[in-house]
Short mmCIF file of C-alpha atoms in Angstrom, two decimals:
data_model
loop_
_atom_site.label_atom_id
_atom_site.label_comp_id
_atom_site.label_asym_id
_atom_site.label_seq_id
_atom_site.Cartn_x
_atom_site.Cartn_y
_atom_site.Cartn_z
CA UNK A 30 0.00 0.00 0.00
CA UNK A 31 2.77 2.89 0.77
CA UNK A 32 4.68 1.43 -2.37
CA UNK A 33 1.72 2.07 -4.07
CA UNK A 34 1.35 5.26 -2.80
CA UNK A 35 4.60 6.32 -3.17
CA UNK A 36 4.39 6.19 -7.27
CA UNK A 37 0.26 7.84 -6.98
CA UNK A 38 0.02 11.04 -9.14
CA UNK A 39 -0.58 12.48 -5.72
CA UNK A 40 2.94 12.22 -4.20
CA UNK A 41 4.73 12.79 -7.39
CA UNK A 42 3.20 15.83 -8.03
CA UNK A 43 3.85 16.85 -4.31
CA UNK A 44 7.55 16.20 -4.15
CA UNK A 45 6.99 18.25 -8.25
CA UNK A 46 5.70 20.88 -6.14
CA UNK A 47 8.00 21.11 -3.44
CA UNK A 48 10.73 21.57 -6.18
CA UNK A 49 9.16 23.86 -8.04
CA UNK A 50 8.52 25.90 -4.98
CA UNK A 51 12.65 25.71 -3.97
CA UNK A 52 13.17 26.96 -7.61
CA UNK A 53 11.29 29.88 -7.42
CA UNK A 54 11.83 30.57 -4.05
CA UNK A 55 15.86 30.35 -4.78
CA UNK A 56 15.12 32.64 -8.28
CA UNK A 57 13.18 35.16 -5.86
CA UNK A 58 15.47 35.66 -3.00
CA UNK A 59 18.09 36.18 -5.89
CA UNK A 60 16.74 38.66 -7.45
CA UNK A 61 15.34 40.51 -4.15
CA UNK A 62 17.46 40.28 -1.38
CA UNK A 63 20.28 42.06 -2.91
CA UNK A 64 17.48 45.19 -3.75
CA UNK A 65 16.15 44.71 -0.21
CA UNK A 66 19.32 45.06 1.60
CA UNK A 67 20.10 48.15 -0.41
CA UNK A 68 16.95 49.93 0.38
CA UNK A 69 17.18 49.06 4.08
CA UNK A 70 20.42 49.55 4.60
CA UNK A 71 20.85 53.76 5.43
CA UNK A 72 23.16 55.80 3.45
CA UNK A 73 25.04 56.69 5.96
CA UNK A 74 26.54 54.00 8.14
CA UNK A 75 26.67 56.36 11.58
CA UNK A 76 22.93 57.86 10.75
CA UNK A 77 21.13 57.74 14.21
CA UNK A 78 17.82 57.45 15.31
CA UNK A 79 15.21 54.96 15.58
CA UNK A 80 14.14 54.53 12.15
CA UNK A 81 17.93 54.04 11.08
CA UNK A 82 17.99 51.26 13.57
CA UNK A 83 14.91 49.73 12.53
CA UNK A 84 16.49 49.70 9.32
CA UNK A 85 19.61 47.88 10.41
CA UNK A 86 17.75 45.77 12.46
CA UNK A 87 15.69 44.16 9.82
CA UNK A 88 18.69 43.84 7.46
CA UNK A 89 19.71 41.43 9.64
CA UNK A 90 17.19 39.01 8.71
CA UNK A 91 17.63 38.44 5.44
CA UNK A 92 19.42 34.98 5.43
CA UNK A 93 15.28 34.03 6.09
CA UNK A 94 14.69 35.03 2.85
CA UNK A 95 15.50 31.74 0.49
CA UNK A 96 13.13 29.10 3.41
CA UNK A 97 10.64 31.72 3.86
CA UNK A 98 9.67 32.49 0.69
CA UNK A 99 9.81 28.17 0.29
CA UNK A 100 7.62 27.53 3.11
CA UNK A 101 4.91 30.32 1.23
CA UNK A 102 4.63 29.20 -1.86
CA UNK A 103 4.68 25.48 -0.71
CA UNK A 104 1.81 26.21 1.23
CA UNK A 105 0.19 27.76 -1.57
CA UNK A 106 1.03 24.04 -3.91
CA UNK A 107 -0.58 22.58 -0.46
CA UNK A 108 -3.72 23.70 -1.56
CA UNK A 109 -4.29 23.08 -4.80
CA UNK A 110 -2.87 19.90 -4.04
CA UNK A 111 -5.28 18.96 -1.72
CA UNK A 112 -8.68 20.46 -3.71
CA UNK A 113 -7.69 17.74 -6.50
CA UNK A 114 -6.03 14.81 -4.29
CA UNK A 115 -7.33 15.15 -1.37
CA UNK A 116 -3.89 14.64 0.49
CA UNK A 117 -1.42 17.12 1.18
CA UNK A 118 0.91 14.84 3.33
CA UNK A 119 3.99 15.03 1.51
CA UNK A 120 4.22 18.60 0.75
CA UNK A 121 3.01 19.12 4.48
CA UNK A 122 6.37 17.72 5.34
CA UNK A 123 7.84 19.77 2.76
CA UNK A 124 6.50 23.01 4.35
CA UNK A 125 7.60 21.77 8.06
CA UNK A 126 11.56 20.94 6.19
CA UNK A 127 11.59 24.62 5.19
CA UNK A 128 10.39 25.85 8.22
CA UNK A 129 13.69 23.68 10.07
CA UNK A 130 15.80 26.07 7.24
CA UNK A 131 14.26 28.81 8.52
CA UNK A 132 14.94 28.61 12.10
CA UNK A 133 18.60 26.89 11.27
CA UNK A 134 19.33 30.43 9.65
CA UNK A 135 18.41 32.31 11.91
CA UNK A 136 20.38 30.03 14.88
CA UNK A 137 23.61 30.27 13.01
CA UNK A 138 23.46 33.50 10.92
CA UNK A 139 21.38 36.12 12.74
CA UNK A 140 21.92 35.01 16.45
CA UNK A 141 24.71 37.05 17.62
CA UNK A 142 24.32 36.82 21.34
CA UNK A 143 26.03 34.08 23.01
CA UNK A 144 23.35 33.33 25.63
CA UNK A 145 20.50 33.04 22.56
CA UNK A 146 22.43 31.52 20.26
CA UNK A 147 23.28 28.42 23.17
CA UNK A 148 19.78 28.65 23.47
CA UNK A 149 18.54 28.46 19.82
CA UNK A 150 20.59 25.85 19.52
CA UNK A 151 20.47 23.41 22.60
CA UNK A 152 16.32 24.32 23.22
CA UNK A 153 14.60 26.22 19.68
CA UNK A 154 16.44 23.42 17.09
CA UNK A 155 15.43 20.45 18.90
CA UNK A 156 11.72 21.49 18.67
CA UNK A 157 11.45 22.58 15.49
CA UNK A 158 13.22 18.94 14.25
CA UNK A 159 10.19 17.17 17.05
CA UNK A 160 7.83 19.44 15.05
CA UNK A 161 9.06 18.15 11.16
CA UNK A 162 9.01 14.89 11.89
CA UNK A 163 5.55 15.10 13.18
CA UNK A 164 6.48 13.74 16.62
CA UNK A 165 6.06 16.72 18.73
CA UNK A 166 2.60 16.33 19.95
CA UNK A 167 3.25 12.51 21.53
CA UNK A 168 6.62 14.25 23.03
CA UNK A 169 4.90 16.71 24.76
CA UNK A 170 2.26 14.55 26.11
CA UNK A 171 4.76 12.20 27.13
CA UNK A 172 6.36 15.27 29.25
CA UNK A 173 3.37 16.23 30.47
CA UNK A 174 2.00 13.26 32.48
CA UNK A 175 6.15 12.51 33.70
CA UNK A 176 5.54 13.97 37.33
CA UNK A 177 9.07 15.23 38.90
CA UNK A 178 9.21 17.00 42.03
CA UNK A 179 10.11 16.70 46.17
CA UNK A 180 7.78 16.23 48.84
CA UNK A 181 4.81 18.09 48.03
CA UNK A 182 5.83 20.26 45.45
CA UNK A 183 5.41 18.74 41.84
CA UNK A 184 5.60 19.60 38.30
CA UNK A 185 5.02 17.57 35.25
CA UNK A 186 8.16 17.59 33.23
CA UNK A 187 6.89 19.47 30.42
CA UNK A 188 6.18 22.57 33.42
CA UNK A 189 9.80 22.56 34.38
CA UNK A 190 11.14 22.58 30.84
CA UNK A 191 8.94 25.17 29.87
CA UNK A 192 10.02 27.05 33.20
CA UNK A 193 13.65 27.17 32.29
CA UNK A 194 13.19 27.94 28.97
CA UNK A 195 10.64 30.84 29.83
CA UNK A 196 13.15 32.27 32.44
CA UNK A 197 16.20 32.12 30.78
CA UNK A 198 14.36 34.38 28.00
CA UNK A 199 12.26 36.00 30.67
CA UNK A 200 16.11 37.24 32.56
CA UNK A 201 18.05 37.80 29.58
CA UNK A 202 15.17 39.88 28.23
CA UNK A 203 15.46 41.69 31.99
CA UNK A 204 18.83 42.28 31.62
CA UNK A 205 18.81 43.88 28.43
CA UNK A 206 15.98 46.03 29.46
CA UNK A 207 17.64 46.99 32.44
CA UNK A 208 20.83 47.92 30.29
CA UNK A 209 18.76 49.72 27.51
CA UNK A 210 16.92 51.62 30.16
CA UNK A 211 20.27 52.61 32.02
CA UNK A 212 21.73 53.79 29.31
CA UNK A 213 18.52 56.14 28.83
CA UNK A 214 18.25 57.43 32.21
CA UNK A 215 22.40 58.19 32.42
CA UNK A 216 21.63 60.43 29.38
CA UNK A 217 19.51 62.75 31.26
CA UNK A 218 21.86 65.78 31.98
CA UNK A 219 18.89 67.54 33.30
CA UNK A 220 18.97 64.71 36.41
CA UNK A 221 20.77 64.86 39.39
CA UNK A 222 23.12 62.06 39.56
CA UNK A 223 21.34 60.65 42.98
CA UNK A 224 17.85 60.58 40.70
CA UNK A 225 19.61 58.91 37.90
CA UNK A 226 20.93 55.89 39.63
CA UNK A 227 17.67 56.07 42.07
CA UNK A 228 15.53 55.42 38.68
CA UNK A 229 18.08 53.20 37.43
CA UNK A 230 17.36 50.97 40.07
CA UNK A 231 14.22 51.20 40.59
CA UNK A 232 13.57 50.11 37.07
CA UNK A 233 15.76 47.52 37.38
CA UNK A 234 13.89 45.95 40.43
CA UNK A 235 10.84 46.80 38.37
CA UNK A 236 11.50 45.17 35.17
CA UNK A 237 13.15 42.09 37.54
CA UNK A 238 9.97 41.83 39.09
CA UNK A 239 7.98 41.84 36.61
CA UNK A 240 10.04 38.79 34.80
CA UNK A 241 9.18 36.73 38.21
CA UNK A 242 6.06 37.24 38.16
CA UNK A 243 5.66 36.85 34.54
CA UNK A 244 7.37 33.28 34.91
CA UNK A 245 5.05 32.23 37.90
CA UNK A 246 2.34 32.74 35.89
CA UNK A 247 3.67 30.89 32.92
CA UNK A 248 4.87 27.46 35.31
CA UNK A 249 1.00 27.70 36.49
CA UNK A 250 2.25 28.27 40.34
CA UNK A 251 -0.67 30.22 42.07
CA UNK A 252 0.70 33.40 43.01
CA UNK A 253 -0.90 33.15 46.68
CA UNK A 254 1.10 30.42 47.39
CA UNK A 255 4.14 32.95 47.35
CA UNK A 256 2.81 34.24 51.14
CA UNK A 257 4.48 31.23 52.48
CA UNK A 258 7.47 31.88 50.94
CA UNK A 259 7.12 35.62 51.95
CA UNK A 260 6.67 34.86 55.72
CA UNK A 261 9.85 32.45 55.42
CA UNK A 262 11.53 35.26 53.96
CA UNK A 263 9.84 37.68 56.56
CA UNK A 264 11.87 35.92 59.35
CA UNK A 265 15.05 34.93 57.54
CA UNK A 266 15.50 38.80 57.34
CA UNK A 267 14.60 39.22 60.94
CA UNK A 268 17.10 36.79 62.03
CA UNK A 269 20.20 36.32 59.47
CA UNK A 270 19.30 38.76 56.87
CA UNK A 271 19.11 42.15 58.80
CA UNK A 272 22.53 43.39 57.49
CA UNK A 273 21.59 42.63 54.00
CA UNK A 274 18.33 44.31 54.29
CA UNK A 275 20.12 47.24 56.28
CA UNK A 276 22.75 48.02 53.23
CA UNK A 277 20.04 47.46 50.85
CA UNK A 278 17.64 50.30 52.93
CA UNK A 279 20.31 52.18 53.33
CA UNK A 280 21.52 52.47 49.79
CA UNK A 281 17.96 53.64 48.85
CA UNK A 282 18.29 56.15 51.23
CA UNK A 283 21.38 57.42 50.17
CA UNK A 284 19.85 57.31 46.37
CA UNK A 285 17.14 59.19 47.82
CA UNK A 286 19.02 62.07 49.74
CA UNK A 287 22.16 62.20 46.86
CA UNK A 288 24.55 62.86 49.85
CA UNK A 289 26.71 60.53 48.14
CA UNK A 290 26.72 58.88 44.52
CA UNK A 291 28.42 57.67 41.56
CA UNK A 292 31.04 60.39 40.67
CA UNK A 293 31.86 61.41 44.10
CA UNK A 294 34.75 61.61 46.01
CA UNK A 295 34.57 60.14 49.63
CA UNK A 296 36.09 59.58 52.40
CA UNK A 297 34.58 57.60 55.34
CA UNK A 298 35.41 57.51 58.93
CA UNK A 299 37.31 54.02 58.93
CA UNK A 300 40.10 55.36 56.52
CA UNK A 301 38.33 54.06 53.49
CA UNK A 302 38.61 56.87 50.26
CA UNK A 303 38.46 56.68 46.70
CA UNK A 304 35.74 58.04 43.93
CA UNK A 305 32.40 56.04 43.87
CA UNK A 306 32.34 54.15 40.56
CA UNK A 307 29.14 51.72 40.96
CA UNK A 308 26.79 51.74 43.41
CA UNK A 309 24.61 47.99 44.16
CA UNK A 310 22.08 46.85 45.98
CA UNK A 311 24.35 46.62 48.76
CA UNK A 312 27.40 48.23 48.59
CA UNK A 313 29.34 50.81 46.73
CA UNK A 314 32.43 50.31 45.01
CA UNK A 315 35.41 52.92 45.25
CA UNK A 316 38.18 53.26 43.21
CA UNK A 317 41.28 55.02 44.08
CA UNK A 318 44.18 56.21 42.55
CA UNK A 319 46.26 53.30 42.88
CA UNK A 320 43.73 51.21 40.86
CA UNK A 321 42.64 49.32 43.68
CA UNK A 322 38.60 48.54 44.31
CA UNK A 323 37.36 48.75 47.91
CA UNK A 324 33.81 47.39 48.15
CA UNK A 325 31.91 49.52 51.14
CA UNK A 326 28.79 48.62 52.44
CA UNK A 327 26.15 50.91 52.35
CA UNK A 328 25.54 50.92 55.91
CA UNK A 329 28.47 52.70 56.50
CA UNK A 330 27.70 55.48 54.66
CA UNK A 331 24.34 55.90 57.16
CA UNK A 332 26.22 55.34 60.10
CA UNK A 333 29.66 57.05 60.63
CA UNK A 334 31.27 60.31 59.14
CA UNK A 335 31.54 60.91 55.73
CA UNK A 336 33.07 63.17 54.16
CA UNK A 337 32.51 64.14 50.16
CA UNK A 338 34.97 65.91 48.52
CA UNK A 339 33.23 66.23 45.09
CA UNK A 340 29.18 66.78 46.41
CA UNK A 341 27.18 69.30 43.87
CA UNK A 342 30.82 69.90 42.09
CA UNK A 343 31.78 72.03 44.68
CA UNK A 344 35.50 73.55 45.11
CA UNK A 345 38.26 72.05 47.64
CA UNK A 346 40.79 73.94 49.40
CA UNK A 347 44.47 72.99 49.66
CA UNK A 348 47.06 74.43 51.43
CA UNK A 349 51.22 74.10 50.79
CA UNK A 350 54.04 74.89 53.14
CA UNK A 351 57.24 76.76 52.79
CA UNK A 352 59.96 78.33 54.56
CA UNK A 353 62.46 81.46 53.85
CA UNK A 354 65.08 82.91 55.87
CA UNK A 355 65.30 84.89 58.36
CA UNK A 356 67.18 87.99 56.44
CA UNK A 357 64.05 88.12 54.48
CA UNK A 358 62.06 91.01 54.55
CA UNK A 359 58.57 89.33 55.51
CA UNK A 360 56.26 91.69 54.76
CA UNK A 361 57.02 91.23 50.60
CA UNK A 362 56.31 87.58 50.98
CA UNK A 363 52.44 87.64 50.40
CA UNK A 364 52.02 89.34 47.90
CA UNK A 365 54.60 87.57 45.84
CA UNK A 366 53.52 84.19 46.86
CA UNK A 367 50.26 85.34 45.77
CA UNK A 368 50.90 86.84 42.75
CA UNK A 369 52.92 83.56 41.72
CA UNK A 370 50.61 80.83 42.79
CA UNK A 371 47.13 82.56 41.12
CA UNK A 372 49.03 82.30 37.47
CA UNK A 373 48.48 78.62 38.01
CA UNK A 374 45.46 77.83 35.42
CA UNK A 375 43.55 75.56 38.05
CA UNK A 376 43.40 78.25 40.74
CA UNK A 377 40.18 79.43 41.45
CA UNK A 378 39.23 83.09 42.55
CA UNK A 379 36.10 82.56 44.16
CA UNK A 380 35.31 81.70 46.80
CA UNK A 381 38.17 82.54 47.59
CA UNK A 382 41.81 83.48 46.22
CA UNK A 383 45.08 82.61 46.87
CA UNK A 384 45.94 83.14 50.23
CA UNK A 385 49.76 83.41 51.51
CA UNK A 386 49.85 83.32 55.81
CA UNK A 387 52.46 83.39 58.05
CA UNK A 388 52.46 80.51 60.39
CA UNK A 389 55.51 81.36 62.37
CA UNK A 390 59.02 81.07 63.46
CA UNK A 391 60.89 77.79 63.12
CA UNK A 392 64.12 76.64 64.27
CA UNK A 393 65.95 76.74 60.88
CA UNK A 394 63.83 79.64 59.23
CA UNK A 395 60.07 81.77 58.98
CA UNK A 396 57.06 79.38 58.32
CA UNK A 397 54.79 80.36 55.65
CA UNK A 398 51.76 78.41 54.33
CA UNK A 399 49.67 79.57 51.12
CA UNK A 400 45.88 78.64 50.73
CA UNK A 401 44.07 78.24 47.60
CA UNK A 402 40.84 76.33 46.04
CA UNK A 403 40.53 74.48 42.91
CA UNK A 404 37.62 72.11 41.41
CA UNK A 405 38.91 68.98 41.80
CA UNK A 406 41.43 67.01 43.84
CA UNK A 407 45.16 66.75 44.66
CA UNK A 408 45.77 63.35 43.81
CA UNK A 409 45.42 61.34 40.67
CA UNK A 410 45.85 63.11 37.43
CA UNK A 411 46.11 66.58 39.15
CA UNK A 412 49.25 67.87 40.94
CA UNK A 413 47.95 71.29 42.15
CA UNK A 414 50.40 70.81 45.60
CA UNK A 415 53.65 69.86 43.60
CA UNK A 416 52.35 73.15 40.61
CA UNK A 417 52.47 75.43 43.49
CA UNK A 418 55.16 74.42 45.02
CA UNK A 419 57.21 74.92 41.56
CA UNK A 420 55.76 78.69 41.12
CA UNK A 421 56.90 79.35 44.82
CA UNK A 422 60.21 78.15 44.62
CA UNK A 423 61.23 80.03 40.93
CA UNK A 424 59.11 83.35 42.83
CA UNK A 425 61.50 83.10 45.39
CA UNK A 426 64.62 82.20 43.32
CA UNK A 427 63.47 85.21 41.05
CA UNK A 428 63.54 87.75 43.61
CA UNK A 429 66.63 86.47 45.66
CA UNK A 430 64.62 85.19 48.39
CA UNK A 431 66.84 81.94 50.47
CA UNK A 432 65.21 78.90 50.65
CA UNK A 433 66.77 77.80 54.19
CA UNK A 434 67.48 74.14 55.15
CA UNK A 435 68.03 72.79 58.36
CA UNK A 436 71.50 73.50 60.94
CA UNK A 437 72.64 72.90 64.41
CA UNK A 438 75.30 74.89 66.29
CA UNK A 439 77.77 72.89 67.86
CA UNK A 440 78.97 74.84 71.17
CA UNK A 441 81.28 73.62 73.51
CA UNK A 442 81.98 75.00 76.83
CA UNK A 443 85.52 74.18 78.17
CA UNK A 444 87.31 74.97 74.35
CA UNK A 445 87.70 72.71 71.62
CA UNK A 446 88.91 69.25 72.82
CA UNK A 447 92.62 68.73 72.35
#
């Protein structure tokens, strides 16, 4: 009966069919996809804006072209096949074989990602190949009724598939939202940088949220059954958790009040300094100048003395020492000090300018110190203490000022020893 079958007007003109419809489809995507990608792709490769990466994006998919345009016009032979046979099984294959093409492209051409190609390839291919041979149905009935779980908690097998599958795509999709919506909210010069990183994360808990919920729902777990689990978290924070739930309080709070934030230079009670470069959930990260990352928690920055060098960009003031001797006229040392020191580029006028003091009389010579603000800090790329320091030393070479340097006097009593 299948041999019979096999040579029936019906079949041959199906597999006639399915060729015909490669043929064409090959002949069309020929002729088309070289137009296509010309009239998607924008003139100008750096052209911004939405529409321009629309454009782009859909350029991408043209490797779908060739089985696309197969699996269409094989499902138009499918019906006129079937209005004069009666049987469209062979070219219903046909259509599903294209399809498998379709999504093969797109796992090894368009997939860039690492995390969706692994998964195009290890969870998307295997279905599609269930789904053309015509086995996919059984399969997942099969998976349904396999019951897996511990205690009284169960799944069929099918749920937990379908779980990890949805939240791996539910996550990755989080993540990239989180990124895409980060990158939007650190544009916004108009924000303070404490409101930027407070919507940061609360978009990022939002959009994270959402994704658990979203894959609850989709494993079929009843959402009340989650006030267990809350109560069980309830006390794990009352009796292990508190510090985590401290930092995490407290870092809202400090995204709240912007007393300290990404950008800023701190110093905290315990010794602890460097610029904030990332702020978490439950600590902040500072970087100082010798490269090194010092993770802080954000408890700290509630609980003892902070201080913020760089809060609302405003200046710091730095002060230098120096010496002369004491055959120097004193009172011309201001003013020349201060002349000197405000060429520096750096050195601010307001609020207030450079300031030259005396600070008194030392064992080896008179003690001077000058004051002056900048925006910014003495350390790191800037050398503001060492600048000044330079202008005050060719000032007072320049106007024959003596630098001293420490002597003793030796002074003996009886005469010099014999």
């Amino acid at each position: 009966m299948a041999k019979g079958w096999l040579f029936s007007p019906a079949a041959w003109s199906q597999f006639a069919l399915l060729v015909v419809a490669y043929v064409l489809a090959r002949y069309l995507a020929g002729k088309l996809t070289p137009k296509v990608s010309v009239f998607l792709t924008p003139k100008d490769e750096g052209a911004k804006g939405i529409v321009n990466e629309v454009r782009r994006f859909a350029v991408l998919f043209l490797p779908l072209g060739l089985p696309l345009l197969a699996y269409v016009l094989t499902g138009l032979g499918e019906g006129v096949t079937r209005s004069i046979f009666g049987s469209g099984a062979v070219i219903a294959f046909g259509k599903r074989v294209f399809l498998l093409l379709a999504v093969r492209a797109l796992v090894h051409s368009i997939l860039k990602d690492p995390f969706l190609k692994l998964l195009g390839k290890y969870a998307l291919m295997p279905i599609v190949v269930l789904y053309t041979l015509g086995v996919l149905d059984p399969v997942m009935v099969k998976l349904s009724t396999t019951i897996v779980g511990a205690g009284n908690i169960q799944f069929s097998l099918l749920s937990v598939i379908r779980g990890l599958i949805a939240g791996s795509i539910l996550f990755w999709l989080g993540r990239w939202s989180t990124g895409q919506s980060r990158s939007y909210i650190v544009a916004q010069d108009s924000m303070r940088p404490a409101t930027r990183e407070l919507a940061s994360k609360a978009a990022e808990v939002a959009i994270f949220g959402l994704s658990f919920l979203l894959l609850m729902n989709i494993m079929g777990i009843n959402l009340s059954t989650l006030a267990v689990l809350g109560g069980a978290i309830g006390v794990g924070i009352g009796f292990g958790l508190q510090r985590i739930a401290s930092n995490f309080i407290s870092g809202v709070i400090l995204l709240i009040e912007g007393q300290a934030t990404v950008g800023d230079y701190v110093e905290l009670d315990g010794g602890e300094k460097g610029k904030i470069v990332k702020m978490t959930a439950r600590a902040a990260i500072l970087e100082t100048f010798d490269g090194r990352w010092i993770v802080v928690p954000n408890e700290d920055f509630i609980t003892t003395r902070v201080v913020n060098f760089s809060d609302s960009g405003s200046a710091n003031r730095f002060e230098v020492a120096f010496s002369v001797s004491y055959d120097t006229d004193i009172n011309k040392v201001p003013a020349l000090i201060e002349a000197a020191v405000s060429t520096h580029p750096d050195i601010l006028d307001l609020p207030y300018p450079a300031d030259c003091e005396l600070r008194g009389f030392g064992d080896s010579g008179i003690d001077f110190g000058v004051e002056f603000w900048v925006n910014g800090l003495d350390d790191g790329d800037n050398k503001y203490s060492s600048d000044v320091l330079f202008l005050i030393w060719n000032a007072l070479k320049d106007n024959n000022i003596e630098i001293p340097y420490p002597h003793q006097v030796v002074e003996f009593k009886n005469g010099l020893p014999r």
